[in-house]
mmCIF file of C-alpha atoms in Angstrom:
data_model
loop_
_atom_site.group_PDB
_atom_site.id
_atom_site.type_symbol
_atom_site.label_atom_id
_atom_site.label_comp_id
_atom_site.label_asym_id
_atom_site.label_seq_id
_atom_site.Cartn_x
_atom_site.Cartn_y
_atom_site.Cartn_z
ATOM 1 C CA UNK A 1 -23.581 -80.047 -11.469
ATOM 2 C CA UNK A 2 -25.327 -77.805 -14.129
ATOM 3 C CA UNK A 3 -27.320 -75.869 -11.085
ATOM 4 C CA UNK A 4 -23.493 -75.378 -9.199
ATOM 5 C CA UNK A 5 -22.602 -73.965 -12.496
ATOM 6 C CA UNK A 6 -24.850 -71.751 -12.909
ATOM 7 C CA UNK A 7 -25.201 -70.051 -9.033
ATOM 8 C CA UNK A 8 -21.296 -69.553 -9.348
ATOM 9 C CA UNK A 9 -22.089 -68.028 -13.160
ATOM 10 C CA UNK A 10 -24.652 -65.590 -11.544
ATOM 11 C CA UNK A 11 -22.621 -65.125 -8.046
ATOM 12 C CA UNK A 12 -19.948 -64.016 -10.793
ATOM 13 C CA UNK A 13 -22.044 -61.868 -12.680
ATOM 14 C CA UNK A 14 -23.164 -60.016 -10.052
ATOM 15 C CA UNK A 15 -19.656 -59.439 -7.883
ATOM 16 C CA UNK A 16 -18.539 -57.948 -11.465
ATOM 17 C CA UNK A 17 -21.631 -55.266 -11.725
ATOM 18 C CA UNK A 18 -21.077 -54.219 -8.219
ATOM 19 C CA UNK A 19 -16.942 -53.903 -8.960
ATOM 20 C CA UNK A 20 -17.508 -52.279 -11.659
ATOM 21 C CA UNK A 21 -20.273 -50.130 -10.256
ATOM 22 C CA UNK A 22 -18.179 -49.279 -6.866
ATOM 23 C CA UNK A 23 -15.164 -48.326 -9.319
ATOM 24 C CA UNK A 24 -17.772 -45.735 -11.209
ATOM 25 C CA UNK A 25 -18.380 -43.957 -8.160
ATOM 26 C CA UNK A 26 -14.562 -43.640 -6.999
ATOM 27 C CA UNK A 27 -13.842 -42.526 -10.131
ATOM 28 C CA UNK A 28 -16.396 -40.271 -10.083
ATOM 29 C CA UNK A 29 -16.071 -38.801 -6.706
ATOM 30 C CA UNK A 30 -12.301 -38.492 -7.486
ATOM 31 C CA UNK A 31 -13.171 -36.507 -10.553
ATOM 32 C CA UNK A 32 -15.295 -34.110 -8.333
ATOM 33 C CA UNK A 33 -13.059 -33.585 -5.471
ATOM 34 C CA UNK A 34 -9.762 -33.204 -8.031
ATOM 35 C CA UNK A 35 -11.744 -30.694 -9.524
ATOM 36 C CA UNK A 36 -12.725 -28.716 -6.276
ATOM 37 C CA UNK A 37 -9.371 -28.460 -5.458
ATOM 38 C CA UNK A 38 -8.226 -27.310 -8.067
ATOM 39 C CA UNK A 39 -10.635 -24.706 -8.485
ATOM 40 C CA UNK A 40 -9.718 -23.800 -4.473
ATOM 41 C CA UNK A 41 -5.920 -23.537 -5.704
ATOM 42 C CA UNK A 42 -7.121 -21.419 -8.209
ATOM 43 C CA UNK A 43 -9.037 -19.114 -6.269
ATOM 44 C CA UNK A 44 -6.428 -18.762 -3.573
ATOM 45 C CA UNK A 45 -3.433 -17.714 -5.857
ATOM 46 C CA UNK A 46 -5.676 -15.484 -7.658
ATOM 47 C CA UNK A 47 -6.818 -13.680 -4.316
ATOM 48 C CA UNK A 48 -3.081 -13.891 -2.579
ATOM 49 C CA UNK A 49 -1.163 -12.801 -6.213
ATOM 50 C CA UNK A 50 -3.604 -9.934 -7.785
ATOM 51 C CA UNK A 51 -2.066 -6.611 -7.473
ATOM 52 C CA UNK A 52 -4.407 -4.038 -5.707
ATOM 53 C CA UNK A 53 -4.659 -0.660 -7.660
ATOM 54 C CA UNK A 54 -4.358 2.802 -5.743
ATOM 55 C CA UNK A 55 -3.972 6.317 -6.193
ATOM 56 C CA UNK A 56 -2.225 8.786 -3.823
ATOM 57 C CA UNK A 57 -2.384 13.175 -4.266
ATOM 58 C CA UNK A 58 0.077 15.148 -2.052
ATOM 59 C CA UNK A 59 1.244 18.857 -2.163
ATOM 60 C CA UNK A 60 4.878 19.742 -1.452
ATOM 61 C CA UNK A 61 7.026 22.198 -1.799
ATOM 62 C CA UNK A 62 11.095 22.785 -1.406
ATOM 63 C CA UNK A 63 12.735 23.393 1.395
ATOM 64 C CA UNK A 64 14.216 27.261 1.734
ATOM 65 C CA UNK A 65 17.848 26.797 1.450
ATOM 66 C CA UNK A 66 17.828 23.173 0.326
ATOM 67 C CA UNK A 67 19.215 23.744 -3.128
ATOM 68 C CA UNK A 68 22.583 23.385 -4.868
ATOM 69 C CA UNK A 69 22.918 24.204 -8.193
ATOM 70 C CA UNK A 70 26.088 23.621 -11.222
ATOM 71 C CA UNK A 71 25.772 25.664 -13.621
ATOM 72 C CA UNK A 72 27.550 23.858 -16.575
ATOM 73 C CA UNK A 73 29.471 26.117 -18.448
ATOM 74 C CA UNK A 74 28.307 29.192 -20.465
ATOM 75 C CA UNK A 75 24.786 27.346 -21.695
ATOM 76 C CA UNK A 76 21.658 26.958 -19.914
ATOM 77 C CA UNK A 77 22.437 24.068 -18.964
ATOM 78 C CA UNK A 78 22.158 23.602 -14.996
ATOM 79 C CA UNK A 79 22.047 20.476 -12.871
ATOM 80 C CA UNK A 80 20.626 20.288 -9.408
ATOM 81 C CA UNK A 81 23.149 18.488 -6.723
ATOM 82 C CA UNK A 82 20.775 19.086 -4.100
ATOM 83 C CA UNK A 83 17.113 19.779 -4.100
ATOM 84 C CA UNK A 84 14.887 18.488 -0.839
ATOM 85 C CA UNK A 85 10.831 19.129 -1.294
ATOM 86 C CA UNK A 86 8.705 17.802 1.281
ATOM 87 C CA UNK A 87 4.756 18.004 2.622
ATOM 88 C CA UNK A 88 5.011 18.887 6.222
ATOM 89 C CA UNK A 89 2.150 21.842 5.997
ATOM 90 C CA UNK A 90 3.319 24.843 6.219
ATOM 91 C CA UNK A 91 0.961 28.237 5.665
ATOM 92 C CA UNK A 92 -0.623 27.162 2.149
ATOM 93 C CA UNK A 93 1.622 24.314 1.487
ATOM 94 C CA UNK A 94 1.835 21.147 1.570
ATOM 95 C CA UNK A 95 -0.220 18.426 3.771
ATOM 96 C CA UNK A 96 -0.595 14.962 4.376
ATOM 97 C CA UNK A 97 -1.165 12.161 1.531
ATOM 98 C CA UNK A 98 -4.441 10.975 0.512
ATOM 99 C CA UNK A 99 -4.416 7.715 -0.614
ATOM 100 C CA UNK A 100 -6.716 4.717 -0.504
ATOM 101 C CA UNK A 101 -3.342 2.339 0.733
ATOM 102 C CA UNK A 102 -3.365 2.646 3.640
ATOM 103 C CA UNK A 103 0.449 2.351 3.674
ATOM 104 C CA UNK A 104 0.408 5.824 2.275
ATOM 105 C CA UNK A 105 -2.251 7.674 4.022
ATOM 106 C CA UNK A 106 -2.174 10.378 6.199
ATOM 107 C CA UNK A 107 1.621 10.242 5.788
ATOM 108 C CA UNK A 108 4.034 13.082 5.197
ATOM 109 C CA UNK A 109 6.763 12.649 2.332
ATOM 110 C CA UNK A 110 10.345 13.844 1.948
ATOM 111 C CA UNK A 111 11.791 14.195 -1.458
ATOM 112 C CA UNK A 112 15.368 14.318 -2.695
ATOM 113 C CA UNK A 113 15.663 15.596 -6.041
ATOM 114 C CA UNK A 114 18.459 15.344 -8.727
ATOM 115 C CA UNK A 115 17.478 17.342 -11.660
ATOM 116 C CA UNK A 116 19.534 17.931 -15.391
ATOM 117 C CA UNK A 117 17.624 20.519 -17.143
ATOM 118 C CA UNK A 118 17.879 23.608 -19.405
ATOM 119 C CA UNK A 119 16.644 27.279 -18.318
ATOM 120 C CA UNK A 120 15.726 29.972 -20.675
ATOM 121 C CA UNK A 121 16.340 32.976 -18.630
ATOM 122 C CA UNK A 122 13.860 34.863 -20.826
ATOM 123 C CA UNK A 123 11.240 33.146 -21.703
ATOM 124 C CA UNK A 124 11.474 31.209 -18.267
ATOM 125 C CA UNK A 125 11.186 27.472 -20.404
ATOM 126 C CA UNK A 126 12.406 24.786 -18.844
ATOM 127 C CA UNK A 127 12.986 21.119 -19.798
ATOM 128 C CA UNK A 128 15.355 18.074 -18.612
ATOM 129 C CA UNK A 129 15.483 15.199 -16.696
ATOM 130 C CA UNK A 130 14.379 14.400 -13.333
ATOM 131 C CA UNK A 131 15.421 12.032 -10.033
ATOM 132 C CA UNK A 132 13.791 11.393 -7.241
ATOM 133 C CA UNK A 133 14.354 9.596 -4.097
ATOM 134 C CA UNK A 134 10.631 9.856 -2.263
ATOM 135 C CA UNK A 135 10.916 9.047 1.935
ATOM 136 C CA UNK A 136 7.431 8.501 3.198
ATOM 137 C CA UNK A 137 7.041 9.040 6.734
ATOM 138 C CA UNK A 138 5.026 9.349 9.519
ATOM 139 C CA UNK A 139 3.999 11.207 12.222
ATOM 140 C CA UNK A 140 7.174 10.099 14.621
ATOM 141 C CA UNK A 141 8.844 11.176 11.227
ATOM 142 C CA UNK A 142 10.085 7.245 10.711
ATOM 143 C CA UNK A 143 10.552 6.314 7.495
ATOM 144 C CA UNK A 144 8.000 3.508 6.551
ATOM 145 C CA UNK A 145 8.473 3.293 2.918
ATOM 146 C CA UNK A 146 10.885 4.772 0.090
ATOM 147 C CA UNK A 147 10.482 4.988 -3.693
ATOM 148 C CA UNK A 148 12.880 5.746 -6.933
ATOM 149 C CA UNK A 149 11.857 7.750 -9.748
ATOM 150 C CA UNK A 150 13.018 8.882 -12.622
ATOM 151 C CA UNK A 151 11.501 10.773 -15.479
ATOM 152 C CA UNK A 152 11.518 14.021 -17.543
ATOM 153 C CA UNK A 153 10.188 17.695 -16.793
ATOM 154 C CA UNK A 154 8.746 20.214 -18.742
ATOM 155 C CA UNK A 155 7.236 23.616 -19.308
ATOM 156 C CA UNK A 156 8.118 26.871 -17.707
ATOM 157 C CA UNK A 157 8.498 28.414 -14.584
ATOM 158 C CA UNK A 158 4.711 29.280 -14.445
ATOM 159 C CA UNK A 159 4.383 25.902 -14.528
ATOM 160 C CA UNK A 160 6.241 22.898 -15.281
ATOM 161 C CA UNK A 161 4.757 18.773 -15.706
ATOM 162 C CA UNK A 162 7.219 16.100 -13.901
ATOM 163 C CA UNK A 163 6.505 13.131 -15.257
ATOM 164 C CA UNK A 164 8.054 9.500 -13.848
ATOM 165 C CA UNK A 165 8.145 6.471 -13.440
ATOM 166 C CA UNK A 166 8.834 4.496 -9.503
ATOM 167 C CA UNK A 167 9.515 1.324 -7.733
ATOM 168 C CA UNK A 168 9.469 0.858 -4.520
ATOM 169 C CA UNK A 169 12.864 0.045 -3.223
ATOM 170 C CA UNK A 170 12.228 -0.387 0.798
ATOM 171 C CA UNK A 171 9.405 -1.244 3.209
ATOM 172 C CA UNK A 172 9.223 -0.956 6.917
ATOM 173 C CA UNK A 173 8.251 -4.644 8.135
ATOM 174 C CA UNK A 174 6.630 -5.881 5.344
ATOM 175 C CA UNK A 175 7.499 -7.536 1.981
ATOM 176 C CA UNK A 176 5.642 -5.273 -0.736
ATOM 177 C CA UNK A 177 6.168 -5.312 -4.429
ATOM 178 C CA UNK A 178 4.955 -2.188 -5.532
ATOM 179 C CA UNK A 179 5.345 0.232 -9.012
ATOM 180 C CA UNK A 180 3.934 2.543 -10.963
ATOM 181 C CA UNK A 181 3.920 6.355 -12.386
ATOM 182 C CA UNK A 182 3.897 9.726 -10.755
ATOM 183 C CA UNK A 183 3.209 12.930 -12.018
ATOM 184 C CA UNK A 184 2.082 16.695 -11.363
ATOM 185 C CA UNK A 185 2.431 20.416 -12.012
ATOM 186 C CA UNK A 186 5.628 22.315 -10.154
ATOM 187 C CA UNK A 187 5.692 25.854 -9.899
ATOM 188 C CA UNK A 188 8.563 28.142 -9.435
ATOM 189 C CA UNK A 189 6.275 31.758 -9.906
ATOM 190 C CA UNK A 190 3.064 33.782 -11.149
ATOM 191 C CA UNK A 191 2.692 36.122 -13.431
ATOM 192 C CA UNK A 192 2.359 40.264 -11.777
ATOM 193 C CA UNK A 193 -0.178 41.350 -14.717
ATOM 194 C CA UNK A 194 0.559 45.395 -13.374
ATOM 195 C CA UNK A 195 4.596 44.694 -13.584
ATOM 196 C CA UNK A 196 3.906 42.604 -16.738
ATOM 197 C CA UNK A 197 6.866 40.220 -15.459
ATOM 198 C CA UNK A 198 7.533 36.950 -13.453
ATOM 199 C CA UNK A 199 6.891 37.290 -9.113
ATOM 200 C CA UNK A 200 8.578 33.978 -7.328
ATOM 201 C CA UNK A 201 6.781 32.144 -4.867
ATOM 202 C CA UNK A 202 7.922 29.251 -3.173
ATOM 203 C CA UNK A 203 8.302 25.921 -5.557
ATOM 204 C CA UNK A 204 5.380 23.852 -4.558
ATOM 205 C CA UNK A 205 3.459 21.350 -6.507
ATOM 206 C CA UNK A 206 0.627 18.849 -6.578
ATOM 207 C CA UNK A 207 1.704 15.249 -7.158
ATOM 208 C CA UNK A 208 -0.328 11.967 -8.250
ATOM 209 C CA UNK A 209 1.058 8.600 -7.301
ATOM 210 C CA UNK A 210 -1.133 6.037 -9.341
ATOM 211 C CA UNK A 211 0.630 1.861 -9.237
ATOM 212 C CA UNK A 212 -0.160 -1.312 -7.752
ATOM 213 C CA UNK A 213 1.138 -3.587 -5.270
ATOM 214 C CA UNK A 214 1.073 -6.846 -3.945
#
């Protein structure tokens, strides 16, 4: 009876170290493949939701006849109804965007301006605020993406900084979420050093598009 006793003691003993043994491992193989996955989840929203960074340079200038112009009152105070720049080259000006997205590269841009500003007629200064509507297109001349901005300019004639901020409002096909800033030198004339006065060339201007999207 004593001998029974003790084989079913030790047949006991042992089912519990193997149990508790086989539970270990599931536990511990759980652990490990919780873990993986996790660290898979991890690295997928990281790769699928990180914005990408880019930078875009493109010259335009405005389009002869293009502009409408109120001139508010008996200040120098002027506002812009209608101004159109764009990049299509022409002689010196303009040219296609270089950008590393390629959403934006090697396309051609059309710009709608709206611009509140003040004009010293003598010294040529010239400050106010600025807004854009920015078409990019290609070479079918389809639109493929359009931006908003809005921002300040100022300096002179000779040379004046536009400075904004955009968003991109539309996409052709895709979903893209997609900001940043843009900014460059426009120039409405040169300086004649023999007639010691102001010579007007056509606006033009070198813009930088820096953002991200996603």
């Amino acid at each position: 009876m004593k001998r029974n006793l003790l084989r079913f003691g030790l047949v006991v003993a042992l089912l519990g170290m193997l149990i508790s043994c086989d539970m270990s491992m599931d536990s511990s193989a759980l652990s490990r493949s919780m873990s993986a996955s996790t660290e898979d989840a991890s690295r997928k929203v990281e790769k699928s939701g990180a914005p990408a960074s880019f930078t875009a340079t493109v010259n335009v200038y405005q389009q002869l006849g293009s502009v409408a112009t109120e001139h508010k009152g008996d200040s120098n105070h002027y506002k812009t109804v209608e101004e159109t720049l764009q990049s299509f080259a022409y002689g010196p000006y303009g040219g296609t965007i270089k950008s590393d997205w390629p959403l934006l590269n090697g396309k051609n841009v059309i710009m709608n301006n709206v611009t509140n500003y003040n004009l010293d007629p003598v010294s040529g200064a010239i400050s106010g605020s600025n807004h854009s509507v920015i078409q990019v297109v290609d070479e079918a001349k389809q639109v493929v993406a359009v931006l908003q901005a809005n921002g300040t300019i100022d300096g002179s004639l000779l040379g004046a900084e536009i400075s904004m901020n955009w968003t991109l409002k539309e996409v052709l096909g895709k979903k893209i979420n997609a900001r940043g800033k843009v900014g460059g030198l426009f120039t409405w004339a040169v300086f004649n050093d023999e007639t010691m006065s102001l010579e007007y060339i056509l606006p033009n201007g070198t813009f930088t598009l820096t953002g991200t999207y996603n």
